[in-house]
């Protein structure tokens, strides 16, 4: 258990059985917003007395205020004790006081991460997990160097201390175990940078590794699924840290926060739900194109940029970037690996068709890099939010789904042609410039084209064109107005896509294994 947790062990003599009972404390881990005031462990509610009842009547409003499950005043707290009928909640922040509350050793240097002692396997692995979580917060916050250290984060790891008695431990258990749930385990491992390699609940086989850590599971009769956390090498918690945002509770299970949320729909790109999602959200997308996206064809055309699923995500997903922070990485919500073959920032530049001074500023001093990166990220985040506000008014219209479906179909149909042009890229004619020109010249006309039946009235397109050409009035015909609206949708989606891809990043080794059914699932998982 480690030296600090072992101090919480107590012995009590049981006279009826003439023996000692051993009591100890173990953590219950979970993830939640930093302003949460409740946890999984509650105290026994005392019986109300007559004096208490008369006193509480005069303080009803204050009681209602303190009983809220989320309160802003709890965000900076490291120990949350607002609601008295819950056990104290200890927040993992990487500070010395947080380590003291969570009974974790605090180190001012990186000496503790310098070596990995593989022979130290006698202790509880959850002690290493707490150590890793505290080290992640300490190292990543120091690298990010934000003005408000952690106050802008919308998710964090928390623990409560649970008192157990060894009399009620399963017979096959030799070490005290910590407790969490399956959904919180998935989220915590993703936050630490682990990638799930196997996730088969029917065989109770869970396996994840990455960033110097590994976790594996086994089934223990009389208990359930028992996992063990291991440290294999030195971990890095800098630019590869997952953005500490509440949206990862959806991304870890293949659900993307997107523009479709405004119409009470969800973009689910996990392997088991992508097909149904495409049928529901993009009914205009043909069957053959859906098969290409799902990878059901024998020889699908491979993109030299990135899989088209990421294009769908980037065009519709909301920005989860935290203003003032440099964290960009997210859990991969789809089955495709993220291996970009181009620079999103360069594509944004060619999209604007401008050679701005920002490109020349790359030769400035290295100490200015972080400042320029932060300014660029914040400006793109603000721009994406402004575009989202405009697109939210158009999501409910059928034109939005039509433009999105036609764009994906055009990209899939012309994938081989685009790959040939990208293969001929040179230093003077980079891939990013070729890509943007190809999209404007080839994909744009195909994505904004309007069906013949959509033209106003019963007139044909030729008659409508001749009438609009011969008219001296400055008014636009309905067909022209519809085309402009579709063009605005496509241009907004393109700007949003390149900006979103620069604001966010994925682990190239990460790949979604179907687990969407375990979102918000509270199946107990034990950490040995």
Coordinates of C-alpha atoms in Angstrom, one line a residue:
X1 CA 0.0 0.0 0.0
X2 CA 2.9 2.3 0.4
X3 CA 4.1 4.1 3.5
X4 CA 1.5 6.8 3.5
X5 CA -1.6 4.7 2.9
X6 CA -0.3 2.1 5.4
X7 CA -0.6 4.7 8.2
X8 CA -4.3 4.5 7.8
X9 CA -4.4 0.8 8.8
X10 CA -5.9 0.1 12.2
X11 CA -6.5 -3.0 14.2
X12 CA -9.5 -3.6 16.5
X13 CA -9.9 -6.4 18.9
X14 CA -13.2 -8.4 18.5
X15 CA -13.9 -9.9 21.9
X16 CA -16.7 -12.2 20.7
X17 CA -14.3 -14.0 18.4
X18 CA -11.2 -13.3 20.4
X19 CA -9.2 -12.0 17.4
X20 CA -8.2 -8.8 15.7
X21 CA -10.0 -7.1 12.9
X22 CA -7.9 -5.2 10.4
X23 CA -9.3 -1.9 8.9
X24 CA -7.7 0.0 6.1
X25 CA -8.4 2.8 3.7
X26 CA -8.3 2.6 -0.1
X27 CA -9.2 5.1 -2.8
X28 CA -12.3 5.3 -5.0
X29 CA -11.3 7.0 -8.3
X30 CA -13.6 8.8 -10.7
X31 CA -13.6 11.7 -13.1
X32 CA -15.8 14.7 -13.0
X33 CA -15.8 18.5 -13.6
X34 CA -13.6 20.3 -11.0
X35 CA -16.7 22.0 -9.5
X36 CA -18.4 18.8 -8.5
X37 CA -19.6 18.6 -4.9
X38 CA -20.7 14.9 -4.7
X39 CA -19.0 11.6 -5.0
X40 CA -19.8 7.9 -4.9
X41 CA -19.3 7.6 -1.1
X42 CA -22.0 9.0 1.2
X43 CA -22.1 9.1 5.0
X44 CA -24.9 7.6 7.0
X45 CA -27.5 10.3 7.4
X46 CA -28.2 11.0 11.1
X47 CA -31.7 11.0 12.5
X48 CA -33.3 14.4 12.5
X49 CA -34.1 15.9 15.9
X50 CA -36.8 18.3 16.8
X51 CA -34.4 21.2 17.4
X52 CA -32.7 20.5 14.1
X53 CA -36.0 20.6 12.2
X54 CA -37.0 24.0 13.7
X55 CA -33.5 25.4 12.9
X56 CA -33.5 24.1 9.4
X57 CA -36.8 25.8 8.5
X58 CA -35.2 29.2 8.9
X59 CA -32.3 28.2 6.7
X60 CA -34.0 26.5 3.8
X61 CA -32.5 28.7 1.0
X62 CA -28.9 28.3 2.2
X63 CA -29.5 24.5 2.4
X64 CA -30.7 24.4 -1.2
X65 CA -27.7 26.4 -2.3
X66 CA -25.2 24.1 -0.6
X67 CA -26.9 21.0 -1.9
X68 CA -26.2 21.8 -5.6
X69 CA -24.1 19.1 -7.2
X70 CA -21.9 21.6 -9.1
X71 CA -20.7 24.9 -7.6
X72 CA -18.2 27.4 -8.9
X73 CA -16.7 27.9 -5.5
X74 CA -15.5 24.3 -5.5
X75 CA -13.4 24.7 -8.7
X76 CA -10.2 26.0 -6.9
X77 CA -10.7 23.7 -3.9
X78 CA -8.4 20.7 -3.5
X79 CA -10.5 19.2 -0.7
X80 CA -14.3 19.5 -1.3
X81 CA -16.4 19.2 1.8
X82 CA -19.4 21.4 0.9
X83 CA -22.0 18.7 1.2
X84 CA -21.7 17.2 4.7
X85 CA -23.4 13.9 3.9
X86 CA -20.6 13.0 1.4
X87 CA -17.2 11.8 2.3
X88 CA -14.4 14.4 1.6
X89 CA -13.5 14.6 -2.1
X90 CA -9.8 15.0 -2.9
X91 CA -8.8 16.6 -6.2
X92 CA -5.7 15.5 -8.0
X93 CA -3.9 18.7 -9.1
X94 CA -0.2 17.8 -8.9
X95 CA 0.6 20.3 -6.1
X96 CA 2.3 19.4 -2.8
X97 CA -0.9 19.9 -0.8
X98 CA -2.9 17.6 -3.3
X99 CA -0.2 14.9 -2.9
X100 CA -0.6 15.3 0.9
X101 CA -4.3 14.8 0.7
X102 CA -4.2 11.8 -1.6
X103 CA -1.3 10.3 0.4
X104 CA 1.1 10.4 -2.6
X105 CA 4.8 11.3 -2.4
X106 CA 5.6 14.7 -3.8
X107 CA 8.9 15.3 -5.6
X108 CA 10.3 18.7 -6.7
X109 CA 12.4 17.2 -9.4
X110 CA 12.2 14.5 -12.0
X111 CA 14.3 12.0 -10.1
X112 CA 11.3 9.8 -9.3
X113 CA 10.7 9.3 -13.1
X114 CA 14.4 8.8 -14.0
X115 CA 14.4 5.0 -13.4
X116 CA 11.8 2.3 -13.6
X117 CA 12.3 -0.5 -11.1
X118 CA 10.6 -3.5 -12.6
X119 CA 11.4 -5.6 -9.5
X120 CA 9.1 -3.6 -7.3
X121 CA 6.0 -5.7 -8.0
X122 CA 5.0 -6.5 -4.4
X123 CA 2.9 -3.4 -3.8
X124 CA -0.5 -2.3 -4.9
X125 CA -0.6 -1.0 -8.4
X126 CA -3.1 1.7 -7.6
X127 CA -0.4 3.5 -5.6
X128 CA 1.5 3.8 -8.9
X129 CA -1.6 5.0 -10.6
X130 CA -2.1 7.8 -8.1
X131 CA 1.6 8.7 -8.5
X132 CA 1.2 8.8 -12.3
X133 CA -1.9 11.0 -12.1
X134 CA -0.2 13.5 -9.8
X135 CA 2.9 13.5 -11.9
X136 CA 0.8 14.1 -15.0
X137 CA -0.8 17.2 -13.5
X138 CA 2.4 18.5 -12.2
X139 CA 4.4 18.1 -15.4
X140 CA 1.7 19.1 -17.9
X141 CA 0.7 22.3 -16.0
X142 CA 4.4 23.3 -15.8
X143 CA 4.8 22.8 -19.5
X144 CA 1.5 24.6 -20.4
X145 CA 2.4 27.5 -18.2
X146 CA -1.1 28.9 -18.3
X147 CA -2.1 32.0 -16.5
X148 CA -4.7 30.2 -14.5
X149 CA -3.1 26.9 -13.6
X150 CA -5.9 24.3 -13.9
X151 CA -8.8 26.7 -13.2
X152 CA -9.9 26.5 -16.9
X153 CA -9.9 22.7 -17.0
X154 CA -13.4 21.2 -17.2
X155 CA -12.5 17.7 -16.0
X156 CA -10.2 16.3 -13.4
X157 CA -9.5 13.1 -11.5
X158 CA -10.8 12.9 -7.9
X159 CA -10.7 10.3 -5.1
X160 CA -12.6 9.5 -2.0
X161 CA -11.2 7.3 0.8
X162 CA -13.2 4.2 1.6
X163 CA -12.7 2.3 4.8
X164 CA -12.7 -1.5 4.4
X165 CA -12.3 -4.5 6.7
X166 CA -10.1 -7.4 5.7
X167 CA -12.8 -9.8 6.9
X168 CA -14.8 -9.0 3.7
X169 CA -12.0 -9.4 1.2
X170 CA -12.4 -12.3 -1.3
X171 CA -10.4 -15.4 -0.4
X172 CA -8.2 -15.2 -3.5
X173 CA -7.2 -11.5 -2.9
X174 CA -3.8 -10.9 -1.2
X175 CA -3.6 -7.1 -1.6
X176 CA -6.0 -4.2 -0.9
X177 CA -7.6 -2.9 -4.1
X178 CA -8.9 0.4 -5.2
X179 CA -12.3 0.8 -6.8
X180 CA -13.5 2.6 -9.9
X181 CA -16.1 2.0 -12.7
X182 CA -15.6 0.8 -16.3
X183 CA -16.4 4.2 -17.8
X184 CA -14.1 6.1 -15.4
X185 CA -11.3 3.6 -16.0
X186 CA -11.5 4.2 -19.8
X187 CA -11.4 8.0 -19.2
X188 CA -8.5 7.9 -16.8
X189 CA -6.4 5.7 -19.0
X190 CA -7.1 7.9 -22.0
X191 CA -6.1 11.0 -20.0
X192 CA -2.8 9.3 -19.1
X193 CA -2.1 8.6 -22.8
X194 CA -2.7 4.9 -22.9
X195 CA -4.1 3.3 -26.0
X196 CA -6.6 0.4 -25.7
X197 CA -5.3 -2.7 -27.5
X198 CA -8.0 -5.2 -26.4
X199 CA -11.4 -4.5 -25.0
X200 CA -13.5 -7.7 -24.7
X201 CA -15.9 -7.6 -21.8
X202 CA -17.3 -11.0 -22.7
X203 CA -14.0 -12.6 -21.9
X204 CA -13.2 -9.9 -19.3
X205 CA -10.1 -9.1 -21.2
X206 CA -8.9 -5.5 -21.0
X207 CA -5.5 -4.4 -22.1
X208 CA -4.1 -0.9 -22.8
X209 CA -0.6 0.5 -23.0
X210 CA 1.2 3.6 -24.1
X211 CA 3.2 6.6 -22.7
X212 CA 5.2 4.3 -20.5
X213 CA 2.2 2.7 -18.8
X214 CA 0.3 -0.6 -19.1
X215 CA -2.9 -1.9 -17.6
X216 CA -4.2 -5.5 -17.9
X217 CA -7.2 -7.3 -16.3
X218 CA -8.2 -10.7 -15.0
X219 CA -11.3 -12.2 -13.6
X220 CA -11.3 -12.9 -9.9
X221 CA -14.1 -15.3 -8.6
X222 CA -16.2 -13.7 -5.9
X223 CA -15.0 -10.2 -6.8
X224 CA -15.2 -9.3 -10.5
X225 CA -12.7 -7.7 -13.0
X226 CA -9.4 -6.9 -11.3
X227 CA -6.9 -4.7 -13.2
X228 CA -3.3 -4.1 -12.5
X229 CA -1.5 -0.9 -13.5
X230 CA 2.2 -1.0 -14.4
X231 CA 4.9 1.6 -15.3
X232 CA 7.2 0.4 -18.0
X233 CA 9.3 3.5 -18.8
X234 CA 9.5 7.2 -18.3
X235 CA 6.3 9.0 -19.3
X236 CA 5.9 12.3 -21.1
X237 CA 3.2 14.7 -20.1
X238 CA 3.7 17.7 -22.2
X239 CA 2.3 18.4 -25.7
X240 CA 1.0 14.8 -25.8
X241 CA -1.4 15.3 -22.8
X242 CA -5.1 14.9 -23.6
X243 CA -7.0 18.2 -23.4
X244 CA -8.5 18.3 -19.9
X245 CA -12.0 19.0 -21.1
X246 CA -15.4 17.4 -20.2
X247 CA -16.0 16.4 -23.8
X248 CA -13.5 13.5 -23.5
X249 CA -16.3 11.7 -21.6
X250 CA -18.0 11.4 -25.1
X251 CA -14.9 11.1 -27.3
X252 CA -13.6 8.1 -25.4
X253 CA -16.7 6.2 -26.4
X254 CA -16.9 7.3 -30.1
X255 CA -19.3 10.2 -29.7
X256 CA -18.2 13.5 -31.1
X257 CA -19.6 16.9 -29.8
X258 CA -20.7 18.4 -33.0
X259 CA -23.1 20.9 -34.7
X260 CA -25.7 18.1 -34.8
X261 CA -26.1 18.6 -31.0
X262 CA -28.2 21.7 -31.7
X263 CA -30.8 19.5 -33.5
X264 CA -30.7 16.9 -30.7
X265 CA -28.7 14.4 -32.8
X266 CA -25.3 12.9 -32.0
X267 CA -22.4 12.2 -34.3
X268 CA -21.2 8.7 -33.4
X269 CA -18.2 7.5 -35.3
X270 CA -17.3 4.4 -33.4
X271 CA -17.0 1.2 -35.5
X272 CA -20.3 -0.2 -34.3
X273 CA -22.4 2.9 -34.8
X274 CA -20.9 4.8 -37.7
X275 CA -23.1 3.1 -40.3
X276 CA -26.4 3.9 -38.6
X277 CA -25.1 7.4 -37.9
X278 CA -24.4 8.1 -41.6
X279 CA -27.8 6.8 -42.6
X280 CA -29.5 9.0 -40.0
X281 CA -27.6 12.2 -40.5
X282 CA -26.7 12.0 -44.2
X283 CA -29.5 10.3 -46.0
X284 CA -28.4 11.7 -49.3
X285 CA -25.1 9.8 -49.1
X286 CA -25.2 6.8 -51.5
X287 CA -24.8 3.2 -50.4
X288 CA -21.5 2.7 -52.2
X289 CA -20.1 5.8 -50.6
X290 CA -21.1 4.6 -47.2
X291 CA -19.3 1.3 -47.9
X292 CA -16.2 3.2 -48.8
X293 CA -16.3 5.2 -45.5
X294 CA -17.0 2.1 -43.5
X295 CA -14.1 0.2 -45.2
X296 CA -16.4 -2.6 -46.5
X297 CA -15.0 -2.6 -50.0
X298 CA -12.2 -4.9 -51.0
X299 CA -9.8 -2.2 -52.2
X300 CA -10.9 1.2 -51.0
X301 CA -8.9 4.1 -52.3
X302 CA -6.4 5.3 -49.7
X303 CA -6.1 9.0 -49.1
X304 CA -2.6 10.6 -49.0
X305 CA -4.0 13.2 -46.6
X306 CA -5.9 11.4 -43.8
X307 CA -8.9 9.1 -43.6
X308 CA -12.2 10.7 -44.7
X309 CA -13.8 10.0 -41.3
X310 CA -11.5 12.6 -39.8
X311 CA -12.7 15.0 -42.5
X312 CA -16.3 14.4 -41.4
X313 CA -15.3 15.0 -37.8
X314 CA -13.3 18.1 -38.4
X315 CA -16.1 19.7 -40.5
X316 CA -18.8 19.2 -37.9
X317 CA -17.1 18.8 -34.5
X318 CA -17.1 21.6 -31.9
X319 CA -13.8 23.0 -30.8
X320 CA -12.8 21.7 -27.4
X321 CA -9.6 23.7 -27.2
X322 CA -9.2 25.6 -23.9
X323 CA -8.4 29.3 -24.4
X324 CA -5.0 30.2 -23.0
X325 CA -3.8 26.5 -23.2
X326 CA -1.5 24.7 -25.6
X327 CA -3.0 21.2 -25.2
X328 CA -4.3 19.8 -28.5
X329 CA -4.5 16.0 -28.2
X330 CA -7.8 14.1 -28.0
X331 CA -8.8 10.5 -27.8
X332 CA -9.4 9.0 -31.2
X333 CA -13.2 8.4 -31.6
X334 CA -13.1 6.4 -34.8
X335 CA -11.5 3.1 -36.1
X336 CA -9.0 4.8 -38.4
X337 CA -5.5 5.8 -37.4
X338 CA -4.5 9.4 -37.5
X339 CA -1.5 9.8 -39.9
X340 CA -1.8 13.2 -41.5
X341 CA 0.2 13.7 -44.7
X342 CA 0.0 17.5 -44.7
X343 CA 0.2 20.6 -42.4
X344 CA -3.2 22.0 -41.4
X345 CA -1.7 25.4 -40.7
X346 CA -0.2 25.6 -44.2
X347 CA -3.6 24.5 -45.7
X348 CA -5.3 27.3 -43.7
X349 CA -2.8 29.7 -45.2
X350 CA -3.4 28.6 -48.8
X351 CA -7.1 28.6 -48.1
X352 CA -6.9 32.3 -47.3
X353 CA -4.6 32.7 -50.5
X354 CA -2.4 35.1 -48.5
X355 CA 1.3 35.1 -47.7
X356 CA 1.1 36.8 -44.3
X357 CA 4.0 37.8 -42.1
X358 CA 3.1 34.9 -39.8
X359 CA 4.9 32.6 -42.1
X360 CA 8.1 34.7 -42.0
X361 CA 7.9 34.9 -38.3
X362 CA 9.0 31.2 -38.1
X363 CA 12.6 32.4 -38.2
X364 CA 12.3 34.4 -35.0
X365 CA 13.8 33.4 -31.7
X366 CA 12.8 30.0 -30.2
X367 CA 11.6 31.6 -27.0
X368 CA 8.8 33.3 -29.0
X369 CA 7.4 30.1 -30.4
X370 CA 5.1 29.2 -27.5
X371 CA 3.7 32.8 -27.4
X372 CA 3.0 32.7 -31.1
X373 CA 1.5 29.2 -30.9
X374 CA -0.8 30.3 -28.1
X375 CA -2.0 33.4 -30.0
X376 CA -2.6 31.3 -33.1
X377 CA -4.5 28.7 -31.2
X378 CA -6.7 31.2 -29.4
X379 CA -7.4 33.2 -32.6
X380 CA -8.4 30.0 -34.4
X381 CA -10.6 28.9 -31.5
X382 CA -12.4 32.2 -31.6
X383 CA -12.8 32.0 -35.4
X384 CA -14.2 28.5 -35.2
X385 CA -16.7 29.5 -32.6
X386 CA -17.9 32.4 -34.8
X387 CA -18.3 30.1 -37.8
X388 CA -20.2 27.6 -35.6
X389 CA -22.6 30.2 -34.5
X390 CA -23.5 30.8 -38.1
X391 CA -23.6 27.2 -39.1
X392 CA -25.9 26.4 -36.1
X393 CA -28.7 28.3 -37.9
X394 CA -28.2 26.1 -41.0
X395 CA -27.9 22.6 -39.5
X396 CA -31.6 22.1 -39.3
X397 CA -32.0 22.9 -43.0
X398 CA -31.8 20.1 -45.6
X399 CA -29.2 22.0 -47.6
X400 CA -26.6 21.4 -44.8
X401 CA -26.9 17.6 -45.0
X402 CA -27.0 17.7 -48.8
X403 CA -23.8 19.8 -49.1
X404 CA -22.0 17.6 -46.5
X405 CA -23.1 14.4 -48.3
X406 CA -22.2 15.7 -51.7
X407 CA -18.8 16.8 -50.5
X408 CA -17.9 13.4 -49.0
X409 CA -19.1 11.7 -52.2
X410 CA -17.1 14.0 -54.4
X411 CA -13.9 13.4 -52.4
X412 CA -14.4 9.6 -52.5
X413 CA -15.1 9.7 -56.3
X414 CA -12.0 11.8 -57.1
X415 CA -9.7 10.3 -54.5
X416 CA -7.4 8.6 -57.0
X417 CA -7.1 11.8 -59.1
X418 CA -6.3 13.8 -56.0
X419 CA -3.7 11.2 -54.9
X420 CA -1.9 11.5 -58.2
X421 CA -1.7 15.3 -58.0
X422 CA -0.5 15.1 -54.4
X423 CA 2.2 12.6 -55.4
X424 CA 3.7 15.2 -57.8
X425 CA 4.1 17.9 -55.1
X426 CA 7.3 19.8 -55.0
X427 CA 8.9 22.5 -52.9
X428 CA 7.5 25.3 -55.0
X429 CA 4.1 23.6 -55.3
X430 CA 3.5 21.9 -51.9
X431 CA 0.8 19.4 -51.1
X432 CA -1.2 21.9 -49.1
X433 CA -1.5 24.3 -52.1
X434 CA -2.4 21.4 -54.4
X435 CA -5.1 20.2 -52.0
X436 CA -6.8 23.5 -51.6
X437 CA -6.7 24.3 -55.3
X438 CA -8.2 20.8 -56.0
X439 CA -10.9 21.3 -53.5
X440 CA -11.9 24.7 -54.9
X441 CA -11.7 23.6 -58.6
X442 CA -13.2 20.1 -58.3
X443 CA -14.9 19.4 -55.0
X444 CA -16.6 22.8 -54.6
X445 CA -18.7 22.7 -57.8
X446 CA -19.8 19.1 -57.0
X447 CA -20.7 19.9 -53.4
X448 CA -22.8 23.0 -54.1
X449 CA -24.7 21.8 -57.1
X450 CA -28.4 21.9 -56.7
X451 CA -30.9 19.2 -57.8
X452 CA -33.0 20.1 -60.8
X453 CA -36.3 19.8 -58.9
X454 CA -35.1 22.3 -56.3
X455 CA -35.3 25.2 -58.9
X456 CA -38.2 27.5 -58.2
X457 CA -41.5 26.7 -59.9
X458 CA -41.8 24.3 -62.8
X459 CA -39.3 26.1 -65.0
X460 CA -36.3 24.4 -66.3
X461 CA -32.8 25.5 -65.4
X462 CA -32.3 27.0 -68.9
X463 CA -35.4 29.1 -68.8
X464 CA -34.6 30.3 -65.3
X465 CA -31.1 31.3 -66.4
X466 CA -32.3 33.1 -69.5
X467 CA -34.9 35.1 -67.5
X468 CA -32.4 36.1 -64.9
X469 CA -29.9 37.1 -67.5
X470 CA -32.4 39.3 -69.4
X471 CA -33.7 41.0 -66.3
X472 CA -32.5 44.5 -65.5
X473 CA -33.5 44.2 -61.8
X474 CA -30.8 43.7 -59.2
X475 CA -32.7 41.0 -57.4
X476 CA -31.5 37.4 -57.3
X477 CA -33.6 34.5 -58.4
X478 CA -34.5 31.8 -55.9
X479 CA -32.1 29.3 -57.5
X480 CA -29.2 31.8 -57.3
X481 CA -30.0 32.5 -53.6
X482 CA -30.0 28.8 -52.8
X483 CA -26.7 28.3 -54.6
X484 CA -25.1 31.1 -52.6
X485 CA -26.4 29.6 -49.4
X486 CA -24.9 26.2 -50.3
X487 CA -21.7 27.9 -51.2
X488 CA -21.6 29.6 -47.8
X489 CA -22.2 26.3 -46.1
X490 CA -19.3 24.6 -48.0
X491 CA -16.9 27.5 -47.4
X492 CA -17.7 27.6 -43.7
X493 CA -17.2 23.9 -43.4
X494 CA -13.8 24.0 -45.2
X495 CA -12.5 26.8 -43.0
X496 CA -13.8 25.0 -39.9
X497 CA -12.1 21.8 -41.0
X498 CA -8.6 23.1 -41.5
X499 CA -8.8 25.3 -38.3
X500 CA -10.2 22.4 -36.3
X501 CA -7.4 20.1 -37.5
X502 CA -4.8 22.6 -36.4
X503 CA -6.5 23.1 -33.0
X504 CA -6.6 19.3 -32.3
X505 CA -4.4 16.3 -32.6
X506 CA -4.6 12.5 -32.2
X507 CA -2.2 9.8 -31.1
X508 CA -1.1 8.0 -34.3
X509 CA -1.2 4.7 -32.5
X510 CA -4.7 5.3 -31.1
X511 CA -7.5 3.4 -32.7
X512 CA -11.1 3.1 -31.4
X513 CA -12.1 -0.4 -30.3
X514 CA -15.9 -0.6 -30.0
X515 CA -17.0 0.3 -26.5
X516 CA -19.7 2.9 -27.0
X517 CA -22.2 0.8 -24.9
X518 CA -20.1 1.5 -21.8
X519 CA -20.6 5.3 -21.8
X520 CA -21.8 6.2 -18.3
X521 CA -21.7 2.6 -17.3
X522 CA -21.0 2.1 -13.6
X523 CA -19.8 -1.5 -13.7
X524 CA -17.4 -1.8 -10.7
X525 CA -13.7 -2.3 -11.7
X526 CA -11.1 -3.1 -9.1
X527 CA -7.4 -2.0 -9.3
X528 CA -5.1 -4.4 -7.5

